[in-house]
Structure formats: structure tokens, C-alpha cells
Amino acid sequence: MSRTVLTASLWQAMSDRAGKWRLRHDPVAHPIAGLHEVDADRCVYVPLIATQRPAGAFVIDYIGSAARAHPRAAWRRVVGEHQLVHLDRRRDWDRVVVLPLNPETPLHIVRIIEAAVADLCGRPPRCSRLPHLPKNWRALVAAA
């Protein structure tokens, strides 16, 4: 299980995995408590836990994706499935980085991007299931 510390360069590399589907690069680690809406219909999200070593750093705890017709609905799904159902996540998650995707991103591509992001940083501790990452994922993301 990974306890990968999120760095600016790692987040850039993770964000780059979305290719042409990336809506924008958002390097901000948003406070979970203050984030009521994700400004994207589709996204990959990475909740973080604050850590003492190195001081002020955050470790990746989970990687997931959301795809809904409205940005508020996408974030409600995240909160509903994770923070309300799994109270330990509500307690532990401090920040979240969000990789906004183009609203036209096909669902299977959202899932491939989620798997590609997870592959880059190792399987986070609370990811019990991740989408399959095909060997030709880069070609699939570019061609879709």
C-alpha cells in the first residue's frame, strides 16, 4: 500500500495523464470542509491526509472519479459515498486535489484516466478497487 506524498511535480504528472481531456491543471489542494462544488461535470479527485513528515505535506489516501451531468451532483456523489458512508474518511481527509475533465469525456475514458493517475503514484491505502488500466491506455485516451 502506498503512502505517497503529493508533490507539485507528481500532481503535474498525474494531471498530464488526462491528455486532451484535461479541462485545466488545478494545482490547489482544496480544504475538504470548504469545497462544496467541483467546477467540472467529470473529474478525477485525490483526497489527502495531512502528515507531519515532511512538515506541512499531504499523503494520497484515495483516488476516485466522478461523472455527472452537473458539477454539484458530481461532488455530492463523492461526499455521499465516501465522507458520509465512511466516517473515518470524513475524519481523516483534510484536502483534495481535483483533475477537472472536459464534460464530453466518455465515461470509459474517465475510468482509464483514474486508473492511470493511480498507477503513477501507487495504490493508495483506501482504494479497494480501481478500474483496469489497459496496456494501450495512452492510445485509448488520445484516440477517444
JSON list of C-alpha atoms in Angstrom, two decimals:
[
{"chain": "A", "resi": 1, "resn": "MET", "atom": "CA", "xyz": [0.00, 0.00, 0.00]},
{"chain": "A", "resi": 2, "resn": "SER", "atom": "CA", "xyz": [1.27, 3.41, -0.97]},
{"chain": "A", "resi": 3, "resn": "ARG", "atom": "CA", "xyz": [1.77, 6.32, 1.39]},
{"chain": "A", "resi": 4, "resn": "THR", "atom": "CA", "xyz": [2.84, 8.63, -1.41]},
{"chain": "A", "resi": 5, "resn": "VAL", "atom": "CA", "xyz": [3.45, 12.27, -0.54]},
{"chain": "A", "resi": 6, "resn": "LEU", "atom": "CA", "xyz": [1.86, 14.58, -3.07]},
{"chain": "A", "resi": 7, "resn": "THR", "atom": "CA", "xyz": [4.35, 16.98, -4.62]},
{"chain": "A", "resi": 8, "resn": "ALA", "atom": "CA", "xyz": [3.82, 19.65, -7.26]},
{"chain": "A", "resi": 9, "resn": "SER", "atom": "CA", "xyz": [5.74, 17.61, -9.83]},
{"chain": "A", "resi": 10, "resn": "LEU", "atom": "CA", "xyz": [3.78, 14.43, -9.04]},
{"chain": "A", "resi": 11, "resn": "TRP", "atom": "CA", "xyz": [0.47, 16.29, -9.36]},
{"chain": "A", "resi": 12, "resn": "GLN", "atom": "CA", "xyz": [1.62, 17.75, -12.69]},
{"chain": "A", "resi": 13, "resn": "ALA", "atom": "CA", "xyz": [2.48, 14.27, -13.97]},
{"chain": "A", "resi": 14, "resn": "MET", "atom": "CA", "xyz": [-0.85, 12.91, -12.70]},
{"chain": "A", "resi": 15, "resn": "SER", "atom": "CA", "xyz": [-2.70, 15.78, -14.36]},
{"chain": "A", "resi": 16, "resn": "ASP", "atom": "CA", "xyz": [-0.84, 15.24, -17.62]},
{"chain": "A", "resi": 17, "resn": "ARG", "atom": "CA", "xyz": [-2.22, 11.69, -17.81]},
{"chain": "A", "resi": 18, "resn": "ALA", "atom": "CA", "xyz": [-5.59, 13.15, -18.84]},
{"chain": "A", "resi": 19, "resn": "GLY", "atom": "CA", "xyz": [-4.11, 14.40, -22.12]},
{"chain": "A", "resi": 20, "resn": "LYS", "atom": "CA", "xyz": [-6.56, 16.31, -24.30]},
{"chain": "A", "resi": 21, "resn": "TRP", "atom": "CA", "xyz": [-9.39, 15.57, -21.85]},
{"chain": "A", "resi": 22, "resn": "ARG", "atom": "CA", "xyz": [-7.91, 17.72, -19.09]},
{"chain": "A", "resi": 23, "resn": "LEU", "atom": "CA", "xyz": [-10.08, 20.80, -18.68]},
{"chain": "A", "resi": 24, "resn": "ARG", "atom": "CA", "xyz": [-7.32, 22.64, -16.81]},
{"chain": "A", "resi": 25, "resn": "HIS", "atom": "CA", "xyz": [-4.49, 21.97, -14.40]},
{"chain": "A", "resi": 26, "resn": "ASP", "atom": "CA", "xyz": [-5.68, 22.81, -10.88]},
{"chain": "A", "resi": 27, "resn": "PRO", "atom": "CA", "xyz": [-2.70, 22.53, -8.52]},
{"chain": "A", "resi": 28, "resn": "VAL", "atom": "CA", "xyz": [-4.65, 23.69, -5.46]},
{"chain": "A", "resi": 29, "resn": "ALA", "atom": "CA", "xyz": [-5.13, 21.31, -2.55]},
{"chain": "A", "resi": 30, "resn": "HIS", "atom": "CA", "xyz": [-8.63, 22.45, -1.60]},
{"chain": "A", "resi": 31, "resn": "PRO", "atom": "CA", "xyz": [-9.77, 22.10, 2.03]},
{"chain": "A", "resi": 32, "resn": "ILE", "atom": "CA", "xyz": [-12.39, 19.34, 2.00]},
{"chain": "A", "resi": 33, "resn": "ALA", "atom": "CA", "xyz": [-14.58, 21.11, 4.54]},
{"chain": "A", "resi": 34, "resn": "GLY", "atom": "CA", "xyz": [-14.80, 24.20, 2.36]},
{"chain": "A", "resi": 35, "resn": "LEU", "atom": "CA", "xyz": [-15.27, 22.55, -1.01]},
{"chain": "A", "resi": 36, "resn": "HIS", "atom": "CA", "xyz": [-18.98, 22.38, -1.78]},
{"chain": "A", "resi": 37, "resn": "GLU", "atom": "CA", "xyz": [-18.77, 22.06, -5.54]},
{"chain": "A", "resi": 38, "resn": "VAL", "atom": "CA", "xyz": [-16.29, 20.86, -8.11]},
{"chain": "A", "resi": 39, "resn": "ASP", "atom": "CA", "xyz": [-16.18, 23.10, -11.16]},
{"chain": "A", "resi": 40, "resn": "ALA", "atom": "CA", "xyz": [-16.40, 20.20, -13.64]},
{"chain": "A", "resi": 41, "resn": "ASP", "atom": "CA", "xyz": [-19.02, 17.66, -14.66]},
{"chain": "A", "resi": 42, "resn": "ARG", "atom": "CA", "xyz": [-16.36, 14.96, -14.78]},
{"chain": "A", "resi": 43, "resn": "CYS", "atom": "CA", "xyz": [-13.23, 14.73, -12.71]},
{"chain": "A", "resi": 44, "resn": "VAL", "atom": "CA", "xyz": [-10.64, 12.58, -11.02]},
{"chain": "A", "resi": 45, "resn": "TYR", "atom": "CA", "xyz": [-10.22, 13.50, -7.37]},
{"chain": "A", "resi": 46, "resn": "VAL", "atom": "CA", "xyz": [-7.46, 12.72, -4.91]},
{"chain": "A", "resi": 47, "resn": "PRO", "atom": "CA", "xyz": [-8.26, 13.13, -1.19]},
{"chain": "A", "resi": 48, "resn": "LEU", "atom": "CA", "xyz": [-5.26, 13.84, 1.00]},
{"chain": "A", "resi": 49, "resn": "ILE", "atom": "CA", "xyz": [-4.33, 13.35, 4.64]},
{"chain": "A", "resi": 50, "resn": "ALA", "atom": "CA", "xyz": [-2.07, 15.84, 6.41]},
{"chain": "A", "resi": 51, "resn": "THR", "atom": "CA", "xyz": [1.21, 14.35, 7.58]},
{"chain": "A", "resi": 52, "resn": "GLN", "atom": "CA", "xyz": [3.95, 15.53, 9.90]},
{"chain": "A", "resi": 53, "resn": "ARG", "atom": "CA", "xyz": [6.84, 14.21, 7.80]},
{"chain": "A", "resi": 54, "resn": "PRO", "atom": "CA", "xyz": [7.75, 16.24, 5.94]},
{"chain": "A", "resi": 55, "resn": "ALA", "atom": "CA", "xyz": [6.05, 19.04, 7.81]},
{"chain": "A", "resi": 56, "resn": "GLY", "atom": "CA", "xyz": [3.05, 20.51, 6.01]},
{"chain": "A", "resi": 57, "resn": "ALA", "atom": "CA", "xyz": [2.91, 17.71, 3.46]},
{"chain": "A", "resi": 58, "resn": "PHE", "atom": "CA", "xyz": [-0.07, 15.63, 2.40]},
{"chain": "A", "resi": 59, "resn": "VAL", "atom": "CA", "xyz": [-0.20, 11.94, 1.55]},
{"chain": "A", "resi": 60, "resn": "ILE", "atom": "CA", "xyz": [-2.51, 10.47, -1.05]},
{"chain": "A", "resi": 61, "resn": "ASP", "atom": "CA", "xyz": [-5.24, 8.43, 0.64]},
{"chain": "A", "resi": 62, "resn": "TYR", "atom": "CA", "xyz": [-7.60, 7.64, -2.21]},
{"chain": "A", "resi": 63, "resn": "ILE", "atom": "CA", "xyz": [-8.14, 8.16, -5.93]},
{"chain": "A", "resi": 64, "resn": "GLY", "atom": "CA", "xyz": [-11.57, 8.24, -7.47]},
{"chain": "A", "resi": 65, "resn": "SER", "atom": "CA", "xyz": [-13.58, 9.73, -10.29]},
{"chain": "A", "resi": 66, "resn": "ALA", "atom": "CA", "xyz": [-16.96, 11.31, -10.68]},
{"chain": "A", "resi": 67, "resn": "ALA", "atom": "CA", "xyz": [-19.07, 11.79, -13.79]},
{"chain": "A", "resi": 68, "resn": "ARG", "atom": "CA", "xyz": [-22.41, 13.53, -13.51]},
{"chain": "A", "resi": 69, "resn": "ALA", "atom": "CA", "xyz": [-24.47, 15.94, -15.58]},
{"chain": "A", "resi": 70, "resn": "HIS", "atom": "CA", "xyz": [-23.89, 18.77, -13.11]},
{"chain": "A", "resi": 71, "resn": "PRO", "atom": "CA", "xyz": [-20.74, 19.67, -11.15]},
{"chain": "A", "resi": 72, "resn": "ARG", "atom": "CA", "xyz": [-22.57, 19.96, -7.83]},
{"chain": "A", "resi": 73, "resn": "ALA", "atom": "CA", "xyz": [-24.01, 16.47, -8.35]},
{"chain": "A", "resi": 74, "resn": "ALA", "atom": "CA", "xyz": [-20.53, 15.05, -9.01]},
{"chain": "A", "resi": 75, "resn": "TRP", "atom": "CA", "xyz": [-19.17, 16.39, -5.75]},
{"chain": "A", "resi": 76, "resn": "ARG", "atom": "CA", "xyz": [-22.30, 15.30, -3.83]},
{"chain": "A", "resi": 77, "resn": "ARG", "atom": "CA", "xyz": [-21.58, 11.78, -5.08]},
{"chain": "A", "resi": 78, "resn": "VAL", "atom": "CA", "xyz": [-18.08, 11.95, -3.63]},
{"chain": "A", "resi": 79, "resn": "VAL", "atom": "CA", "xyz": [-19.31, 13.26, -0.30]},
{"chain": "A", "resi": 80, "resn": "GLY", "atom": "CA", "xyz": [-22.20, 10.82, -0.21]},
{"chain": "A", "resi": 81, "resn": "GLU", "atom": "CA", "xyz": [-20.24, 7.71, -1.00]},
{"chain": "A", "resi": 82, "resn": "HIS", "atom": "CA", "xyz": [-17.15, 8.47, 0.99]},
{"chain": "A", "resi": 83, "resn": "GLN", "atom": "CA", "xyz": [-17.45, 11.09, 3.66]},
{"chain": "A", "resi": 84, "resn": "LEU", "atom": "CA", "xyz": [-20.90, 10.21, 4.88]},
{"chain": "A", "resi": 85, "resn": "VAL", "atom": "CA", "xyz": [-20.76, 6.44, 4.49]},
{"chain": "A", "resi": 86, "resn": "HIS", "atom": "CA", "xyz": [-17.17, 6.05, 5.71]},
{"chain": "A", "resi": 87, "resn": "LEU", "atom": "CA", "xyz": [-16.90, 8.26, 8.77]},
{"chain": "A", "resi": 88, "resn": "ASP", "atom": "CA", "xyz": [-13.17, 7.58, 9.08]},
{"chain": "A", "resi": 89, "resn": "ARG", "atom": "CA", "xyz": [-12.67, 9.25, 5.72]},
{"chain": "A", "resi": 90, "resn": "ARG", "atom": "CA", "xyz": [-14.67, 12.26, 6.83]},
{"chain": "A", "resi": 91, "resn": "ARG", "atom": "CA", "xyz": [-12.45, 12.49, 9.88]},
{"chain": "A", "resi": 92, "resn": "ASP", "atom": "CA", "xyz": [-9.14, 11.85, 8.10]},
{"chain": "A", "resi": 93, "resn": "TRP", "atom": "CA", "xyz": [-9.42, 13.61, 4.76]},
{"chain": "A", "resi": 94, "resn": "ASP", "atom": "CA", "xyz": [-8.06, 17.12, 5.02]},
{"chain": "A", "resi": 95, "resn": "ARG", "atom": "CA", "xyz": [-7.62, 18.29, 1.43]},
{"chain": "A", "resi": 96, "resn": "VAL", "atom": "CA", "xyz": [-8.47, 17.21, -2.08]},
{"chain": "A", "resi": 97, "resn": "VAL", "atom": "CA", "xyz": [-6.88, 17.92, -5.44]},
{"chain": "A", "resi": 98, "resn": "VAL", "atom": "CA", "xyz": [-9.20, 17.75, -8.40]},
{"chain": "A", "resi": 99, "resn": "LEU", "atom": "CA", "xyz": [-8.36, 16.97, -12.00]},
{"chain": "A", "resi": 100, "resn": "PRO", "atom": "CA", "xyz": [-11.25, 18.54, -13.94]},
{"chain": "A", "resi": 101, "resn": "LEU", "atom": "CA", "xyz": [-12.06, 16.80, -17.21]},
{"chain": "A", "resi": 102, "resn": "ASN", "atom": "CA", "xyz": [-13.85, 18.02, -20.30]},
{"chain": "A", "resi": 103, "resn": "PRO", "atom": "CA", "xyz": [-17.62, 17.47, -19.91]},
{"chain": "A", "resi": 104, "resn": "GLU", "atom": "CA", "xyz": [-17.57, 15.46, -23.16]},
{"chain": "A", "resi": 105, "resn": "THR", "atom": "CA", "xyz": [-15.08, 12.92, -21.79]},
{"chain": "A", "resi": 106, "resn": "PRO", "atom": "CA", "xyz": [-16.55, 9.44, -22.35]},
{"chain": "A", "resi": 107, "resn": "LEU", "atom": "CA", "xyz": [-17.13, 7.52, -19.12]},
{"chain": "A", "resi": 108, "resn": "HIS", "atom": "CA", "xyz": [-14.72, 4.73, -20.09]},
{"chain": "A", "resi": 109, "resn": "ILE", "atom": "CA", "xyz": [-12.01, 7.37, -20.64]},
{"chain": "A", "resi": 110, "resn": "VAL", "atom": "CA", "xyz": [-12.74, 8.93, -17.22]},
{"chain": "A", "resi": 111, "resn": "ARG", "atom": "CA", "xyz": [-12.15, 5.50, -15.70]},
{"chain": "A", "resi": 112, "resn": "ILE", "atom": "CA", "xyz": [-8.94, 4.94, -17.69]},
{"chain": "A", "resi": 113, "resn": "ILE", "atom": "CA", "xyz": [-7.60, 8.34, -16.56]},
{"chain": "A", "resi": 114, "resn": "GLU", "atom": "CA", "xyz": [-8.48, 7.44, -12.95]},
{"chain": "A", "resi": 115, "resn": "ALA", "atom": "CA", "xyz": [-6.52, 4.17, -13.30]},
{"chain": "A", "resi": 116, "resn": "ALA", "atom": "CA", "xyz": [-3.59, 5.94, -15.00]},
{"chain": "A", "resi": 117, "resn": "VAL", "atom": "CA", "xyz": [-3.39, 8.51, -12.19]},
{"chain": "A", "resi": 118, "resn": "ALA", "atom": "CA", "xyz": [-3.46, 5.74, -9.57]},
{"chain": "A", "resi": 119, "resn": "ASP", "atom": "CA", "xyz": [-0.82, 3.77, -11.46]},
{"chain": "A", "resi": 120, "resn": "LEU", "atom": "CA", "xyz": [1.57, 6.70, -11.32]},
{"chain": "A", "resi": 121, "resn": "CYS", "atom": "CA", "xyz": [1.51, 7.06, -7.55]},
{"chain": "A", "resi": 122, "resn": "GLY", "atom": "CA", "xyz": [0.88, 3.52, -6.41]},
{"chain": "A", "resi": 123, "resn": "ARG", "atom": "CA", "xyz": [-2.32, 2.08, -4.98]},
{"chain": "A", "resi": 124, "resn": "PRO", "atom": "CA", "xyz": [-3.48, 4.40, -2.19]},
{"chain": "A", "resi": 125, "resn": "PRO", "atom": "CA", "xyz": [-4.41, 2.69, 1.09]},
{"chain": "A", "resi": 126, "resn": "ARG", "atom": "CA", "xyz": [-8.19, 3.00, 0.81]},
{"chain": "A", "resi": 127, "resn": "CYS", "atom": "CA", "xyz": [-8.54, 2.09, -2.86]},
{"chain": "A", "resi": 128, "resn": "SER", "atom": "CA", "xyz": [-10.01, -1.38, -2.69]},
{"chain": "A", "resi": 129, "resn": "ARG", "atom": "CA", "xyz": [-10.97, -1.35, -6.36]},
{"chain": "A", "resi": 130, "resn": "LEU", "atom": "CA", "xyz": [-9.64, 0.65, -9.23]},
{"chain": "A", "resi": 131, "resn": "PRO", "atom": "CA", "xyz": [-10.57, 0.47, -12.89]},
{"chain": "A", "resi": 132, "resn": "HIS", "atom": "CA", "xyz": [-8.38, -1.74, -15.07]},
{"chain": "A", "resi": 133, "resn": "LEU", "atom": "CA", "xyz": [-5.55, 0.10, -16.81]},
{"chain": "A", "resi": 134, "resn": "PRO", "atom": "CA", "xyz": [-5.13, -1.29, -20.34]},
{"chain": "A", "resi": 135, "resn": "LYS", "atom": "CA", "xyz": [-1.59, -1.58, -21.65]},
{"chain": "A", "resi": 136, "resn": "ASN", "atom": "CA", "xyz": [-2.52, 0.73, -24.54]},
{"chain": "A", "resi": 137, "resn": "TRP", "atom": "CA", "xyz": [-4.20, 3.31, -22.28]},
{"chain": "A", "resi": 138, "resn": "ARG", "atom": "CA", "xyz": [-2.28, 6.26, -23.77]},
{"chain": "A", "resi": 139, "resn": "ALA", "atom": "CA", "xyz": [-3.52, 5.42, -27.27]},
{"chain": "A", "resi": 140, "resn": "LEU", "atom": "CA", "xyz": [-7.08, 4.96, -26.00]},
{"chain": "A", "resi": 141, "resn": "VAL", "atom": "CA", "xyz": [-7.06, 8.33, -24.24]},
{"chain": "A", "resi": 142, "resn": "ALA", "atom": "CA", "xyz": [-5.58, 10.07, -27.30]},
{"chain": "A", "resi": 143, "resn": "ALA", "atom": "CA", "xyz": [-7.92, 8.41, -29.81]},
{"chain": "A", "resi": 144, "resn": "ALA", "atom": "CA", "xyz": [-11.24, 8.85, -27.99]}
]
